[in-house]
Amino acid sequence: GAQVVLVFDGDAEGGSAVRTVGSPVRTRFTREGLEADDELLGLVDQASAPVVVVVSNDRRVLDGARQRGANTVRSSDFLALVR
């Protein structure tokens, strides 16, 4: 029942959330001028799920997510878990 959101830096066209039918994975591209890091932290602020996990190797993202009450996992550790 988990929802997975991948956040990427967009381009001048930005882009909206894209969801593959039947998949719990959503992909988001930021609009121009907004970094994926900031979008991701904003999603953590808006999350209504009882448990939020942020996967990243970016220290600012990890620290910001923790400050917002999310659990964090480094990308390399996450890959080791899913392999």
XYZ file of C-alpha atoms in Angstrom:
83
model
C 0.000 0.000 0.000
C 2.982 2.335 -0.086
C 3.086 5.208 -2.538
C 6.435 6.013 -4.159
C 7.149 9.466 -5.574
C 10.316 10.127 -7.576
C 11.163 13.825 -7.842
C 13.421 15.204 -10.581
C 14.520 18.651 -11.647
C 12.394 19.756 -14.583
C 13.145 22.084 -17.426
C 11.537 25.214 -18.814
C 8.410 23.162 -19.571
C 8.257 21.771 -16.040
C 5.836 18.928 -16.024
C 3.107 17.485 -13.919
C 2.971 14.266 -11.980
C 3.041 11.230 -14.229
C 1.602 7.944 -13.075
C 1.780 4.625 -14.823
C -1.569 2.852 -14.614
C -1.474 0.122 -11.996
C 1.816 1.288 -10.519
C 2.257 2.837 -7.069
C 5.194 4.862 -8.461
C 4.625 8.479 -9.463
C 7.218 10.654 -11.164
C 7.266 14.419 -10.650
C 9.299 16.995 -12.541
C 9.682 20.434 -11.015
C 8.667 23.598 -12.792
C 11.325 26.023 -13.945
C 13.154 27.716 -11.085
C 12.247 25.091 -8.470
C 14.822 22.500 -7.458
C 13.763 18.909 -6.909
C 15.182 19.147 -3.368
C 12.734 21.916 -2.478
C 9.829 20.105 -4.155
C 10.637 16.956 -2.203
C 10.753 18.788 1.128
C 7.461 20.472 0.260
C 5.914 17.057 -0.358
C 7.112 15.953 3.068
C 5.411 19.032 4.574
C 2.149 18.109 2.805
C 2.246 14.380 3.506
C -0.688 12.958 5.424
C 0.715 9.421 5.661
C 1.620 8.229 9.165
C 5.071 7.179 7.935
C 7.120 9.082 5.370
C 10.481 7.809 4.143
C 12.825 9.954 2.078
C 15.609 8.269 0.115
C 18.492 10.517 -0.923
C 22.224 11.009 -0.656
C 21.834 14.784 -0.428
C 22.629 16.013 3.087
C 20.305 19.040 2.843
C 17.412 16.807 1.793
C 18.103 14.236 4.505
C 18.473 16.857 7.237
C 15.406 18.782 6.060
C 13.295 15.634 5.863
C 14.324 14.579 9.373
C 13.480 18.036 10.720
C 10.019 17.622 9.200
C 9.504 14.277 10.927
C 10.267 11.944 8.025
C 12.387 8.844 8.227
C 15.452 8.943 5.989
C 17.544 6.361 4.178
C 20.675 6.952 2.132
C 20.284 5.855 -1.490
C 23.052 3.275 -1.259
C 21.444 1.702 1.826
C 18.066 1.632 0.093
C 19.536 -0.137 -2.920
C 21.119 -2.742 -0.666
C 17.717 -3.360 0.944
C 15.826 -3.846 -2.319
C 18.429 -6.034 -4.039
